[in-house]
């Protein structure tokens, strides 16, 4: 709820940047947790391919955000002031 209120106060570019950064942090934290949980069983496999997996995830996120169309309001569309 608080996140929705904050994003209403931001313009599209700022919200886009915050979402991008939060997704990158989420991916990094998730992969670190997976490595910690599976370190006993798959330690060498995951450690050898961690940078590859992280790089692929980052490339996918960057590609999605780079190809995402810019938000242009329709002519005659007025923003509501809260």
PDB file of N, CA and C in Angstrom:
ATOM      1  N   UNK A   1       0.827  -1.187   0.000  1.00  0.00           N
ATOM      2  CA  UNK A   1       0.000   0.000   0.000  1.00  0.00           C
ATOM      3  C   UNK A   1       0.872   1.252   0.000  1.00  0.00           C
ATOM      4  N   UNK A   2       1.896   1.231   0.835  1.00  0.00           N
ATOM      5  CA  UNK A   2       2.783   2.383   0.899  1.00  0.00           C
ATOM      6  C   UNK A   2       3.557   2.536  -0.404  1.00  0.00           C
ATOM      7  N   UNK A   3       3.954   1.414  -1.010  1.00  0.00           N
ATOM      8  CA  UNK A   3       4.676   1.479  -2.278  1.00  0.00           C
ATOM      9  C   UNK A   3       3.831   2.090  -3.374  1.00  0.00           C
ATOM     10  N   UNK A   4       2.536   1.787  -3.386  1.00  0.00           N
ATOM     11  CA  UNK A   4       1.647   2.366  -4.395  1.00  0.00           C
ATOM     12  C   UNK A   4       1.519   3.867  -4.201  1.00  0.00           C
ATOM     13  N   UNK A   5       1.476   4.314  -2.957  1.00  0.00           N
ATOM     14  CA  UNK A   5       1.375   5.753  -2.702  1.00  0.00           C
ATOM     15  C   UNK A   5       2.652   6.464  -3.118  1.00  0.00           C
ATOM     16  N   UNK A   6       3.783   5.832  -2.886  1.00  0.00           N
ATOM     17  CA  UNK A   6       5.056   6.449  -3.258  1.00  0.00           C
ATOM     18  C   UNK A   6       5.182   6.533  -4.771  1.00  0.00           C
ATOM     19  N   UNK A   7       4.810   5.472  -5.475  1.00  0.00           N
ATOM     20  CA  UNK A   7       4.953   5.493  -6.931  1.00  0.00           C
ATOM     21  C   UNK A   7       3.991   6.464  -7.588  1.00  0.00           C
ATOM     22  N   UNK A   8       2.889   6.800  -6.934  1.00  0.00           N
ATOM     23  CA  UNK A   8       1.999   7.814  -7.491  1.00  0.00           C
ATOM     24  C   UNK A   8       2.658   9.184  -7.481  1.00  0.00           C
ATOM     25  N   UNK A   9       3.563   9.411  -6.535  1.00  0.00           N
ATOM     26  CA  UNK A   9       4.224  10.710  -6.445  1.00  0.00           C
ATOM     27  C   UNK A   9       5.416  10.820  -7.396  1.00  0.00           C
ATOM     28  N   UNK A  10       5.867   9.700  -7.945  1.00  0.00           N
ATOM     29  CA  UNK A  10       7.020   9.710  -8.839  1.00  0.00           C
ATOM     30  C   UNK A  10       6.564   9.801 -10.287  1.00  0.00           C
ATOM     31  N   UNK A  11       7.459  10.286 -11.127  1.00  0.00           N
ATOM     32  CA  UNK A  11       7.139  10.222 -12.554  1.00  0.00           C
ATOM     33  C   UNK A  11       7.518   8.837 -13.072  1.00  0.00           C
ATOM     34  N   UNK A  12       7.204   8.574 -14.322  1.00  0.00           N
ATOM     35  CA  UNK A  12       7.396   7.228 -14.875  1.00  0.00           C
ATOM     36  C   UNK A  12       8.865   6.813 -14.870  1.00  0.00           C
ATOM     37  N   UNK A  13       9.765   7.725 -15.176  1.00  0.00           N
ATOM     38  CA  UNK A  13      11.191   7.389 -15.229  1.00  0.00           C
ATOM     39  C   UNK A  13      11.726   7.027 -13.851  1.00  0.00           C
ATOM     40  N   UNK A  14      11.317   7.755 -12.827  1.00  0.00           N
ATOM     41  CA  UNK A  14      11.784   7.461 -11.475  1.00  0.00           C
ATOM     42  C   UNK A  14      11.244   6.122 -10.988  1.00  0.00           C
ATOM     43  N   UNK A  15       9.975   5.861 -11.241  1.00  0.00           N
ATOM     44  CA  UNK A  15       9.391   4.579 -10.842  1.00  0.00           C
ATOM     45  C   UNK A  15      10.061   3.430 -11.585  1.00  0.00           C
ATOM     46  N   UNK A  16      10.367   3.657 -12.854  1.00  0.00           N
ATOM     47  CA  UNK A  16      11.052   2.660 -13.680  1.00  0.00           C
ATOM     48  C   UNK A  16      12.424   2.332 -13.077  1.00  0.00           C
ATOM     49  N   UNK A  17      13.165   3.352 -12.681  1.00  0.00           N
ATOM     50  CA  UNK A  17      14.501   3.157 -12.106  1.00  0.00           C
ATOM     51  C   UNK A  17      14.439   2.427 -10.771  1.00  0.00           C
ATOM     52  N   UNK A  18      13.496   2.798  -9.924  1.00  0.00           N
ATOM     53  CA  UNK A  18      13.370   2.145  -8.621  1.00  0.00           C
ATOM     54  C   UNK A  18      12.998   0.681  -8.794  1.00  0.00           C
ATOM     55  N   UNK A  19      12.096   0.391  -9.714  1.00  0.00           N
ATOM     56  CA  UNK A  19      11.712  -0.996  -9.966  1.00  0.00           C
ATOM     57  C   UNK A  19      12.890  -1.806 -10.499  1.00  0.00           C
ATOM     58  N   UNK A  20      13.671  -1.206 -11.385  1.00  0.00           N
ATOM     59  CA  UNK A  20      14.845  -1.872 -11.949  1.00  0.00           C
ATOM     60  C   UNK A  20      15.853  -2.222 -10.857  1.00  0.00           C
ATOM     61  N   UNK A  21      16.154  -1.267  -9.999  1.00  0.00           N
ATOM     62  CA  UNK A  21      17.121  -1.497  -8.923  1.00  0.00           C
ATOM     63  C   UNK A  21      16.605  -2.551  -7.950  1.00  0.00           C
ATOM     64  N   UNK A  22      15.326  -2.482  -7.614  1.00  0.00           N
ATOM     65  CA  UNK A  22      14.788  -3.465  -6.674  1.00  0.00           C
ATOM     66  C   UNK A  22      14.784  -4.870  -7.265  1.00  0.00           C
ATOM     67  N   UNK A  23      14.532  -4.997  -8.560  1.00  0.00           N
ATOM     68  CA  UNK A  23      14.588  -6.314  -9.195  1.00  0.00           C
ATOM     69  C   UNK A  23      16.005  -6.875  -9.196  1.00  0.00           C
ATOM     70  N   UNK A  24      16.986  -6.035  -9.483  1.00  0.00           N
ATOM     71  CA  UNK A  24      18.372  -6.502  -9.452  1.00  0.00           C
ATOM     72  C   UNK A  24      18.778  -6.948  -8.051  1.00  0.00           C
ATOM     73  N   UNK A  25      18.381  -6.182  -7.042  1.00  0.00           N
ATOM     74  CA  UNK A  25      18.690  -6.574  -5.669  1.00  0.00           C
ATOM     75  C   UNK A  25      17.986  -7.875  -5.291  1.00  0.00           C
ATOM     76  N   UNK A  26      16.745  -8.024  -5.721  1.00  0.00           N
ATOM     77  CA  UNK A  26      16.000  -9.246  -5.422  1.00  0.00           C
ATOM     78  C   UNK A  26      16.659 -10.460  -6.052  1.00  0.00           C
ATOM     79  N   UNK A  27      17.094 -10.332  -7.294  1.00  0.00           N
ATOM     80  CA  UNK A  27      17.764 -11.444  -7.970  1.00  0.00           C
ATOM     81  C   UNK A  27      19.052 -11.815  -7.243  1.00  0.00           C
ATOM     82  N   UNK A  28      19.838 -10.818  -6.878  1.00  0.00           N
ATOM     83  CA  UNK A  28      21.109 -11.082  -6.204  1.00  0.00           C
ATOM     84  C   UNK A  28      20.890 -11.750  -4.850  1.00  0.00           C
ATOM     85  N   UNK A  29      19.949 -11.242  -4.077  1.00  0.00           N
ATOM     86  CA  UNK A  29      19.681 -11.814  -2.758  1.00  0.00           C
ATOM     87  C   UNK A  29      19.137 -13.229  -2.884  1.00  0.00           C
ATOM     88  N   UNK A  30      18.237 -13.449  -3.835  1.00  0.00           N
ATOM     89  CA  UNK A  30      17.669 -14.782  -4.031  1.00  0.00           C
ATOM     90  C   UNK A  30      18.741 -15.785  -4.416  1.00  0.00           C
ATOM     91  N   UNK A  31      19.616 -15.405  -5.326  1.00  0.00           N
ATOM     92  CA  UNK A  31      20.672 -16.330  -5.740  1.00  0.00           C
ATOM     93  C   UNK A  31      21.645 -16.594  -4.598  1.00  0.00           C
ATOM     94  N   UNK A  32      21.914 -15.601  -3.782  1.00  0.00           N
ATOM     95  CA  UNK A  32      22.786 -15.824  -2.625  1.00  0.00           C
ATOM     96  C   UNK A  32      22.150 -16.793  -1.639  1.00  0.00           C
ATOM     97  N   UNK A  33      20.839 -16.653  -1.415  1.00  0.00           N
ATOM     98  CA  UNK A  33      20.140 -17.572  -0.509  1.00  0.00           C
ATOM     99  C   UNK A  33      20.126 -18.989  -1.065  1.00  0.00           C
ATOM    100  N   UNK A  34      19.924 -19.120  -2.361  1.00  0.00           N
ATOM    101  CA  UNK A  34      19.930 -20.448  -2.978  1.00  0.00           C
ATOM    102  C   UNK A  34      21.293 -21.096  -2.808  1.00  0.00           C
ATOM    103  N   UNK A  35      22.337 -20.333  -2.993  1.00  0.00           N
ATOM    104  CA  UNK A  35      23.689 -20.881  -2.829  1.00  0.00           C
ATOM    105  C   UNK A  35      23.914 -21.329  -1.389  1.00  0.00           C
ATOM    106  N   UNK A  36      23.448 -20.530  -0.428  1.00  0.00           N
ATOM    107  CA  UNK A  36      23.618 -20.912   0.974  1.00  0.00           C
ATOM    108  C   UNK A  36      22.833 -22.171   1.311  1.00  0.00           C
ATOM    109  N   UNK A  37      21.615 -22.285   0.786  1.00  0.00           N
ATOM    110  CA  UNK A  37      20.786 -23.451   1.090  1.00  0.00           C
ATOM    111  C   UNK A  37      21.309 -24.722   0.436  1.00  0.00           C
ATOM    112  N   UNK A  38      21.837 -24.599  -0.766  1.00  0.00           N
ATOM    113  CA  UNK A  38      22.276 -25.775  -1.506  1.00  0.00           C
ATOM    114  C   UNK A  38      23.785 -25.974  -1.471  1.00  0.00           C
ATOM    115  N   UNK A  39      24.454 -25.258  -0.601  1.00  0.00           N
ATOM    116  CA  UNK A  39      25.918 -25.304  -0.614  1.00  0.00           C
ATOM    117  C   UNK A  39      26.469 -26.683  -0.275  1.00  0.00           C
ATOM    118  N   UNK A  40      25.752 -27.460   0.533  1.00  0.00           N
ATOM    119  CA  UNK A  40      26.265 -28.779   0.893  1.00  0.00           C
ATOM    120  C   UNK A  40      26.227 -29.733  -0.295  1.00  0.00           C
ATOM    121  N   UNK A  41      25.158 -29.685  -1.066  1.00  0.00           N
ATOM    122  CA  UNK A  41      24.964 -30.664  -2.132  1.00  0.00           C
ATOM    123  C   UNK A  41      25.581 -30.250  -3.467  1.00  0.00           C
ATOM    124  N   UNK A  42      25.367 -29.021  -3.851  1.00  0.00           N
ATOM    125  CA  UNK A  42      25.754 -28.590  -5.190  1.00  0.00           C
ATOM    126  C   UNK A  42      26.796 -27.481  -5.151  1.00  0.00           C
ATOM    127  N   UNK A  43      27.680 -27.531  -4.195  1.00  0.00           N
ATOM    128  CA  UNK A  43      28.583 -26.405  -3.984  1.00  0.00           C
ATOM    129  C   UNK A  43      29.436 -26.089  -5.209  1.00  0.00           C
ATOM    130  N   UNK A  44      30.070 -27.076  -5.783  1.00  0.00           N
ATOM    131  CA  UNK A  44      30.957 -26.777  -6.914  1.00  0.00           C
ATOM    132  C   UNK A  44      30.170 -26.376  -8.146  1.00  0.00           C
ATOM    133  N   UNK A  45      29.044 -27.031  -8.396  1.00  0.00           N
ATOM    134  CA  UNK A  45      28.233 -26.711  -9.574  1.00  0.00           C
ATOM    135  C   UNK A  45      27.724 -25.276  -9.513  1.00  0.00           C
ATOM    136  N   UNK A  46      27.171 -24.886  -8.372  1.00  0.00           N
ATOM    137  CA  UNK A  46      26.602 -23.539  -8.247  1.00  0.00           C
ATOM    138  C   UNK A  46      27.707 -22.493  -8.205  1.00  0.00           C
ATOM    139  N   UNK A  47      28.768 -22.767  -7.481  1.00  0.00           N
ATOM    140  CA  UNK A  47      29.838 -21.781  -7.381  1.00  0.00           C
ATOM    141  C   UNK A  47      30.505 -21.538  -8.725  1.00  0.00           C
ATOM    142  N   UNK A  48      30.640 -22.564  -9.533  1.00  0.00           N
ATOM    143  CA  UNK A  48      31.268 -22.390 -10.838  1.00  0.00           C
ATOM    144  C   UNK A  48      30.372 -21.601 -11.782  1.00  0.00           C
ATOM    145  N   UNK A  49      29.082 -21.748 -11.637  1.00  0.00           N
ATOM    146  CA  UNK A  49      28.155 -21.116 -12.572  1.00  0.00           C
ATOM    147  C   UNK A  49      27.396 -19.940 -11.971  1.00  0.00           C
ATOM    148  N   UNK A  50      27.782 -19.484 -10.782  1.00  0.00           N
ATOM    149  CA  UNK A  50      27.068 -18.385 -10.136  1.00  0.00           C
ATOM    150  C   UNK A  50      27.127 -17.110 -10.961  1.00  0.00           C
ATOM    151  N   UNK A  51      28.318 -16.748 -11.403  1.00  0.00           N
ATOM    152  CA  UNK A  51      28.442 -15.521 -12.186  1.00  0.00           C
ATOM    153  C   UNK A  51      27.704 -15.628 -13.513  1.00  0.00           C
ATOM    154  N   UNK A  52      27.714 -16.802 -14.110  1.00  0.00           N
ATOM    155  CA  UNK A  52      26.974 -17.001 -15.350  1.00  0.00           C
ATOM    156  C   UNK A  52      25.475 -16.844 -15.122  1.00  0.00           C
ATOM    157  N   UNK A  53      24.955 -17.476 -14.073  1.00  0.00           N
ATOM    158  CA  UNK A  53      23.529 -17.364 -13.769  1.00  0.00           C
ATOM    159  C   UNK A  53      23.140 -15.933 -13.420  1.00  0.00           C
ATOM    160  N   UNK A  54      23.967 -15.270 -12.639  1.00  0.00           N
ATOM    161  CA  UNK A  54      23.696 -13.886 -12.273  1.00  0.00           C
ATOM    162  C   UNK A  54      23.751 -12.981 -13.496  1.00  0.00           C
ATOM    163  N   UNK A  55      24.721 -13.209 -14.367  1.00  0.00           N
ATOM    164  CA  UNK A  55      24.838 -12.404 -15.585  1.00  0.00           C
ATOM    165  C   UNK A  55      23.639 -12.594 -16.501  1.00  0.00           C
ATOM    166  N   UNK A  56      23.185 -13.830 -16.644  1.00  0.00           N
ATOM    167  CA  UNK A  56      22.016 -14.087 -17.489  1.00  0.00           C
ATOM    168  C   UNK A  56      20.787 -13.387 -16.919  1.00  0.00           C
ATOM    169  N   UNK A  57      20.610 -13.445 -15.614  1.00  0.00           N
ATOM    170  CA  UNK A  57      19.467 -12.781 -14.982  1.00  0.00           C
ATOM    171  C   UNK A  57      19.514 -11.275 -15.193  1.00  0.00           C
ATOM    172  N   UNK A  58      20.684 -10.692 -15.020  1.00  0.00           N
ATOM    173  CA  UNK A  58      20.825  -9.244 -15.201  1.00  0.00           C
ATOM    174  C   UNK A  58      20.584  -8.858 -16.651  1.00  0.00           C
ATOM    175  N   UNK A  59      21.095  -9.641 -17.591  1.00  0.00           N
ATOM    176  CA  UNK A  59      20.891  -9.341 -19.012  1.00  0.00           C
ATOM    177  C   UNK A  59      19.408  -9.395 -19.368  1.00  0.00           C
ATOM    178  N   UNK A  60      18.696 -10.371 -18.829  1.00  0.00           N
ATOM    179  CA  UNK A  60      17.260 -10.465 -19.110  1.00  0.00           C
ATOM    180  C   UNK A  60      16.528  -9.243 -18.561  1.00  0.00           C
ATOM    181  N   UNK A  61      16.832  -8.862 -17.328  1.00  0.00           N
ATOM    182  CA  UNK A  61      16.170  -7.697 -16.731  1.00  0.00           C
ATOM    183  C   UNK A  61      16.508  -6.428 -17.498  1.00  0.00           C
ATOM    184  N   UNK A  62      17.775  -6.250 -17.863  1.00  0.00           N
ATOM    185  CA  UNK A  62      18.172  -5.060 -18.623  1.00  0.00           C
ATOM    186  C   UNK A  62      17.482  -5.040 -19.978  1.00  0.00           C
ATOM    187  N   UNK A  63      17.387  -6.189 -20.635  1.00  0.00           N
ATOM    188  CA  UNK A  63      16.718  -6.249 -21.940  1.00  0.00           C
ATOM    189  C   UNK A  63      15.247  -5.882 -21.822  1.00  0.00           C
ATOM    190  N   UNK A  64      14.596  -6.359 -20.771  1.00  0.00           N
ATOM    191  CA  UNK A  64      13.180  -6.020 -20.580  1.00  0.00           C
ATOM    192  C   UNK A  64      13.020  -4.528 -20.350  1.00  0.00           C
ATOM    193  N   UNK A  65      13.856  -3.949 -19.508  1.00  0.00           N
ATOM    194  CA  UNK A  65      13.717  -2.531 -19.215  1.00  0.00           C
ATOM    195  C   UNK A  65      14.178  -1.655 -20.376  1.00  0.00           C
ATOM    196  N   UNK A  66      15.136  -2.095 -21.147  1.00  0.00           N
ATOM    197  CA  UNK A  66      15.605  -1.295 -22.284  1.00  0.00           C
ATOM    198  C   UNK A  66      14.586  -1.280 -23.406  1.00  0.00           C
ATOM    199  N   UNK A  67      13.851  -2.366 -23.575  1.00  0.00           N
ATOM    200  CA  UNK A  67      12.866  -2.425 -24.655  1.00  0.00           C
ATOM    201  C   UNK A  67      11.479  -2.008 -24.204  1.00  0.00           C
ATOM    202  N   UNK A  68      11.312  -1.693 -22.925  1.00  0.00           N
ATOM    203  CA  UNK A  68      10.006  -1.280 -22.418  1.00  0.00           C
ATOM    204  C   UNK A  68       9.664   0.087 -22.989  1.00  0.00           C
ATOM    205  N   UNK A  69       8.472   0.262 -23.546  1.00  0.00           N
ATOM    206  CA  UNK A  69       8.141   1.552 -24.164  1.00  0.00           C
ATOM    207  C   UNK A  69       7.999   2.656 -23.117  1.00  0.00           C
ATOM    208  N   UNK A  70       8.377   3.858 -23.506  1.00  0.00           N
ATOM    209  CA  UNK A  70       8.236   5.001 -22.610  1.00  0.00           C
ATOM    210  C   UNK A  70       6.763   5.323 -22.424  1.00  0.00           C
ATOM    211  N   UNK A  71       6.452   5.797 -21.233  1.00  0.00           N
ATOM    212  CA  UNK A  71       5.069   6.159 -20.932  1.00  0.00           C
ATOM    213  C   UNK A  71       4.802   7.563 -21.453  1.00  0.00           C
ATOM    214  N   UNK A  72       3.890   7.668 -22.387  1.00  0.00           N
ATOM    215  CA  UNK A  72       3.489   8.978 -22.891  1.00  0.00           C
ATOM    216  C   UNK A  72       1.997   9.117 -22.649  1.00  0.00           C
ATOM    217  N   UNK A  73       1.594  10.097 -21.863  1.00  0.00           N
ATOM    218  CA  UNK A  73       0.173  10.252 -21.591  1.00  0.00           C
ATOM    219  C   UNK A  73      -0.588  10.654 -22.850  1.00  0.00           C
ATOM    220  N   UNK A  74      -1.800  10.191 -22.930  1.00  0.00           N
ATOM    221  CA  UNK A  74      -2.635  10.515 -24.087  1.00  0.00           C
ATOM    222  C   UNK A  74      -2.943  12.007 -24.088  1.00  0.00           C
ATOM    223  N   UNK A  75      -3.093  12.601 -25.273  1.00  0.00           N
ATOM    224  CA  UNK A  75      -3.433  14.030 -25.306  1.00  0.00           C
ATOM    225  C   UNK A  75      -4.795  14.252 -24.655  1.00  0.00           C
ATOM    226  N   UNK A  76      -4.850  15.247 -23.817  1.00  0.00           N
ATOM    227  CA  UNK A  76      -6.089  15.532 -23.118  1.00  0.00           C
ATOM    228  C   UNK A  76      -6.233  14.772 -21.819  1.00  0.00           C
ATOM    229  N   UNK A  77      -5.250  13.962 -21.486  1.00  0.00           N
ATOM    230  CA  UNK A  77      -5.293  13.221 -20.226  1.00  0.00           C
ATOM    231  C   UNK A  77      -4.657  14.077 -19.151  1.00  0.00           C
ATOM    232  N   UNK A  78      -5.422  14.409 -18.142  1.00  0.00           N
ATOM    233  CA  UNK A  78      -4.914  15.233 -17.042  1.00  0.00           C
ATOM    234  C   UNK A  78      -4.618  14.345 -15.852  1.00  0.00           C
ATOM    235  N   UNK A  79      -3.462  14.575 -15.245  1.00  0.00           N
ATOM    236  CA  UNK A  79      -3.138  13.809 -14.049  1.00  0.00           C
ATOM    237  C   UNK A  79      -3.946  14.345 -12.883  1.00  0.00           C
ATOM    238  N   UNK A  80      -4.371  13.435 -12.047  1.00  0.00           N
ATOM    239  CA  UNK A  80      -5.104  13.841 -10.860  1.00  0.00           C
ATOM    240  C   UNK A  80      -4.113  14.265  -9.795  1.00  0.00           C
ATOM    241  N   UNK A  81      -4.386  15.351  -9.152  1.00  0.00           N
ATOM    242  CA  UNK A  81      -3.523  15.829  -8.076  1.00  0.00           C
ATOM    243  C   UNK A  81      -4.125  15.367  -6.762  1.00  0.00           C
ATOM    244  N   UNK A  82      -3.311  14.645  -5.985  1.00  0.00           N
ATOM    245  CA  UNK A  82      -3.812  14.111  -4.710  1.00  0.00           C
ATOM    246  C   UNK A  82      -3.314  14.962  -3.587  1.00  0.00           C
TER     247      UNK A  82
END
